mmCIF file of C-alpha atoms in Angstrom:
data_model
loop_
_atom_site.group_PDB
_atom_site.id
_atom_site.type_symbol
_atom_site.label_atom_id
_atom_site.label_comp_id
_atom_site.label_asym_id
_atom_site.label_seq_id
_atom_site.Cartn_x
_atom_site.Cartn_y
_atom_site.Cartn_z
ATOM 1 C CA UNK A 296 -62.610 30.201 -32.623
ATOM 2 C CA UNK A 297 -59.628 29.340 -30.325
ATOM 3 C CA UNK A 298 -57.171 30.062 -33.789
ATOM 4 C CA UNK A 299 -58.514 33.589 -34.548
ATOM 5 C CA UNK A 300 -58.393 34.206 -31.294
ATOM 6 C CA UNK A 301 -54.422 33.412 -30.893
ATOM 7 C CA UNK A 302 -53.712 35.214 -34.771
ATOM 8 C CA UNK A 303 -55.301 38.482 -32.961
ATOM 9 C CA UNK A 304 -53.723 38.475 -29.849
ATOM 10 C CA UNK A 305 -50.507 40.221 -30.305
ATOM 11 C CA UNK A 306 -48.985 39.850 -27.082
ATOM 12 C CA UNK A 307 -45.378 39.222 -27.824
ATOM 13 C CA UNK A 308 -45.252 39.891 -31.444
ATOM 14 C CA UNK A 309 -42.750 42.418 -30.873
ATOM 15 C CA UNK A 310 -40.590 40.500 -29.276
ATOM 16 C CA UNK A 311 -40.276 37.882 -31.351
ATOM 17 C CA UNK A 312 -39.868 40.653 -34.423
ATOM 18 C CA UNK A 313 -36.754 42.542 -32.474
ATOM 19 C CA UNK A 314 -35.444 38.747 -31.795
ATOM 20 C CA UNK A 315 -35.371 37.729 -35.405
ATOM 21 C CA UNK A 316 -34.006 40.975 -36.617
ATOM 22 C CA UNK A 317 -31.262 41.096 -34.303
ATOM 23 C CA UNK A 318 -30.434 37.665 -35.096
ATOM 24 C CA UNK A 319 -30.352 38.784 -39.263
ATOM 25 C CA UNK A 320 -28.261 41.276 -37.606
ATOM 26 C CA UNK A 321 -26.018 39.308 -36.120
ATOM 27 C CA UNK A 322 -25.245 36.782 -39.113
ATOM 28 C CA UNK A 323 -24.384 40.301 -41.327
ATOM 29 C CA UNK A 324 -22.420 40.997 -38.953
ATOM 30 C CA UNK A 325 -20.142 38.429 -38.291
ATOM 31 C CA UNK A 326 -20.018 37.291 -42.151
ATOM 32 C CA UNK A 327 -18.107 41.202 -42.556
ATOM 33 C CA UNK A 328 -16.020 40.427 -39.121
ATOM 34 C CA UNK A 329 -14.936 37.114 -41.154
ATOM 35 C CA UNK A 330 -14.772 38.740 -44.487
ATOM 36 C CA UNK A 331 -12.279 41.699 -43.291
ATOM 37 C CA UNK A 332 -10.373 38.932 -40.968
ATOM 38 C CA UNK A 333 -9.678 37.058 -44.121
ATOM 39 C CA UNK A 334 -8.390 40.010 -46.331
ATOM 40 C CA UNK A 335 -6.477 40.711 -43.423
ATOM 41 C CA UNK A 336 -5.028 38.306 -43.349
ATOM 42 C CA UNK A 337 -4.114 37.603 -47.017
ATOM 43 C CA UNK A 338 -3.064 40.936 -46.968
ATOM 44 C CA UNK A 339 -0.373 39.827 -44.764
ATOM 45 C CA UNK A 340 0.365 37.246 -46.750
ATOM 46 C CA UNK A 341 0.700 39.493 -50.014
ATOM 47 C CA UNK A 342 3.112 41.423 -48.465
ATOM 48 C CA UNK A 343 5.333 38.514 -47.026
ATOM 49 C CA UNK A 344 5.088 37.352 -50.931
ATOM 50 C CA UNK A 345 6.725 40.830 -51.964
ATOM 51 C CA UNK A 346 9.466 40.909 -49.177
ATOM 52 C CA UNK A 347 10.529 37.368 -50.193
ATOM 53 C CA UNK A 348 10.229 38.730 -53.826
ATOM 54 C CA UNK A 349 12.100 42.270 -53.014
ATOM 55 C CA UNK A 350 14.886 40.251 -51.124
ATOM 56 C CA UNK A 351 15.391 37.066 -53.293
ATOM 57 C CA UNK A 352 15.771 40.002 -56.858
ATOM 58 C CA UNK A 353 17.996 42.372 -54.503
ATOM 59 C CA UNK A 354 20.544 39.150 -53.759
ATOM 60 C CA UNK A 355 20.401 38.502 -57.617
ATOM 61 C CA UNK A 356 21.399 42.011 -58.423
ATOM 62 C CA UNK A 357 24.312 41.483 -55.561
ATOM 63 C CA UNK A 358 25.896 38.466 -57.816
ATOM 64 C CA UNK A 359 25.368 40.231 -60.416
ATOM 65 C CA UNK A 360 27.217 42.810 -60.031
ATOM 66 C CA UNK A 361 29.838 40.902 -58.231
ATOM 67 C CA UNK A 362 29.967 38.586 -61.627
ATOM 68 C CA UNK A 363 30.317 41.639 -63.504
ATOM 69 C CA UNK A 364 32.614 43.460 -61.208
ATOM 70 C CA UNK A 365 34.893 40.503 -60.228
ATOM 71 C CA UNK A 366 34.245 37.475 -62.749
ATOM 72 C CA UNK A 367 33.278 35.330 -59.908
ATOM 73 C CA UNK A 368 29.834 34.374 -58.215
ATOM 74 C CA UNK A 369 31.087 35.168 -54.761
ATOM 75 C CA UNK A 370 29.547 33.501 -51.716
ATOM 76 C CA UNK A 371 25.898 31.959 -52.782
ATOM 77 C CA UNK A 372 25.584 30.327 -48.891
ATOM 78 C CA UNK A 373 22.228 30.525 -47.230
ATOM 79 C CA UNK A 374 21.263 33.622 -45.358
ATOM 80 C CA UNK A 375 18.828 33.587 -42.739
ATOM 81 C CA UNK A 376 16.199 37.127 -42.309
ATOM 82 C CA UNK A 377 13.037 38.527 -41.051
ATOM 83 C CA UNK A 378 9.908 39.695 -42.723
ATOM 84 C CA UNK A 379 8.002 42.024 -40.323
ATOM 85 C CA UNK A 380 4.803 43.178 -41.620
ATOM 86 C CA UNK A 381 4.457 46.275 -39.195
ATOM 87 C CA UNK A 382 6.616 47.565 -36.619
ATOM 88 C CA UNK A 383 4.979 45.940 -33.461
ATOM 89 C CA UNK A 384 4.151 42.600 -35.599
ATOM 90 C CA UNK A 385 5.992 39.328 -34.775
ATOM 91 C CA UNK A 386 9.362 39.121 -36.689
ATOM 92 C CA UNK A 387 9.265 35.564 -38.802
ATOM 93 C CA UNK A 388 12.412 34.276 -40.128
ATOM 94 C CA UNK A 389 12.788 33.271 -43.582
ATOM 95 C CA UNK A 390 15.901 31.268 -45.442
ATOM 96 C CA UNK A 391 17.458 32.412 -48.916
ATOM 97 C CA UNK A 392 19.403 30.226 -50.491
ATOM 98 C CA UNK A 393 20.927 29.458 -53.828
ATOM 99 C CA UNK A 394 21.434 27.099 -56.734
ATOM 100 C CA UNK A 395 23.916 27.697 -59.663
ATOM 101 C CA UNK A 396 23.390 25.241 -62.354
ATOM 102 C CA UNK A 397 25.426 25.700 -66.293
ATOM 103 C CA UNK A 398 23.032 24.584 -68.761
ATOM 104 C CA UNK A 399 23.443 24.087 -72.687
ATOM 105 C CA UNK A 400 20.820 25.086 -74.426
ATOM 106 C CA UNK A 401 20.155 22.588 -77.613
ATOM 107 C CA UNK A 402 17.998 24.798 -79.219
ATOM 108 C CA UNK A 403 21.050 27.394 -80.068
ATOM 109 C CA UNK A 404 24.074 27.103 -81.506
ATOM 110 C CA UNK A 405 26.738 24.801 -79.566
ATOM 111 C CA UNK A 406 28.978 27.210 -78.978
ATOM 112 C CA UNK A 407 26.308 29.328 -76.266
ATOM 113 C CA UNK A 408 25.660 27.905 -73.000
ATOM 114 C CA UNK A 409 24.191 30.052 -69.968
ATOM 115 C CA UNK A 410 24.623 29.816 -65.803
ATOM 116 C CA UNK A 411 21.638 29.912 -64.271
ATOM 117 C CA UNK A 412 21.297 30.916 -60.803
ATOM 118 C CA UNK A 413 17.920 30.090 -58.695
ATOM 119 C CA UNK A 414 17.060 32.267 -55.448
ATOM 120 C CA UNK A 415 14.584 30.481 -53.366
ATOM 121 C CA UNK A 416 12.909 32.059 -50.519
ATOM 122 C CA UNK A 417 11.367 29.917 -48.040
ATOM 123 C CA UNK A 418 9.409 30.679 -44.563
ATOM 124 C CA UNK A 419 7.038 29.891 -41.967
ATOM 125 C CA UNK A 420 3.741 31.380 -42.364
ATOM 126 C CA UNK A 421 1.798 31.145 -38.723
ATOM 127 C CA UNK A 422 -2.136 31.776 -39.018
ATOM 128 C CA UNK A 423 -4.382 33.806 -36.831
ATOM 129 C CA UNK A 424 -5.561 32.447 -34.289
ATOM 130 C CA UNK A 425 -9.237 32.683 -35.491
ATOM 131 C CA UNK A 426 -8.809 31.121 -39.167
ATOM 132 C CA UNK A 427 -10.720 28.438 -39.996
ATOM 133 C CA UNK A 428 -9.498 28.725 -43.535
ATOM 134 C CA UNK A 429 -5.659 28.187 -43.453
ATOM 135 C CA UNK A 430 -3.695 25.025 -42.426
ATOM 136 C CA UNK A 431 -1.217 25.669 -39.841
ATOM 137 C CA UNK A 432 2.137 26.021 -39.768
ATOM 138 C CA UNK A 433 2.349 26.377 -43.392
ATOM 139 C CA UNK A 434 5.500 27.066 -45.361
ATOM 140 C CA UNK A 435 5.753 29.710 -48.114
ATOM 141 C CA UNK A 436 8.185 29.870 -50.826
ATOM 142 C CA UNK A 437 9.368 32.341 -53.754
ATOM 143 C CA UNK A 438 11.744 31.096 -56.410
ATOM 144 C CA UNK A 439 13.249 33.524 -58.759
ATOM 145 C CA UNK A 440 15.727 32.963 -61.290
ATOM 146 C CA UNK A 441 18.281 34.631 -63.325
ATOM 147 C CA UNK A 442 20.574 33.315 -66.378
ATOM 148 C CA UNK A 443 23.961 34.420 -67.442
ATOM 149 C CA UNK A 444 24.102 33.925 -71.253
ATOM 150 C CA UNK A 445 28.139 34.127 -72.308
ATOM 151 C CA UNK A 446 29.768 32.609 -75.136
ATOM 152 C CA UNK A 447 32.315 29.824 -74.684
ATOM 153 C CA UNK A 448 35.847 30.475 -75.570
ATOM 154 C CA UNK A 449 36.958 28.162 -78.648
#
């Protein structure tokens, strides 16, 4: 008696009901504040990628055309620059530097040997502050390469 007694009372009921829905509510909710966080931030990241990329193939071109132009390499030092991905965004600094290496290739005639010069990019790559996903303080780095194929005087 007491049990069909509590099932029809329905003092409450709607509480509970506009509890539990904005609790469903509030998971959807911050699974999409989490979601667009996270392809925010990688995002970010994509675009740091393309700057490295765009900077490390623009000093290629450089030596080339100062190989081309003036037979020589010219100065491969490290250079030091800033990826910004928006105008009001922290500036982080990022490192290009170069290695020239002749190689021999065995698998052509002896006579052709090429230079090959690597452009590595490499930076700091700070987090959110909200990430849960990302270690901190992470380094990031881009290597592109170009060869020089010439043929050896005799």
């Amino acid at each position: 008696m007491k049990i069909n007694n509590a099932l029809q009372n329905q003092k409450g009921s709607a509480l509970i009901e506009v509890l539990a829905a904005m609790g469903i509510l509030l998971f959807a909710i911050i699974g999409m504040m989490i979601s667009i966080s996270y392809a925010n931030y990688k995002s970010t990241l994509n675009y740091h990628y393309r700057v490295a990329l765009l900077k490390a193939e623009a000093e290629l071109q450089v030596i080339k055309l100062q190989h081309s132009s003036y037979g020589t390499f010219g100065n491969l030092g490290t250079q030091d620059f800033t990826i910004r991905s928006h105008s009001n965004a922290k500036p982080i600094n990022a490192k290009i530097s170069f290695e020239v290496s002749t190689v021999n290739d065995p698998q052509t005639t002896l006579r052709t040997a090429y230079t090959s010069i690597t452009a590595r990019v490499r930076w700091l790559e700070t987090p959110p502050m909200h990430t849960l996903y990302v270690s901190p303080n992470e380094y990031k780095e881009v290597v592109v390469r170009e060869d020089y194929f010439y043929e050896r005087p005799q």
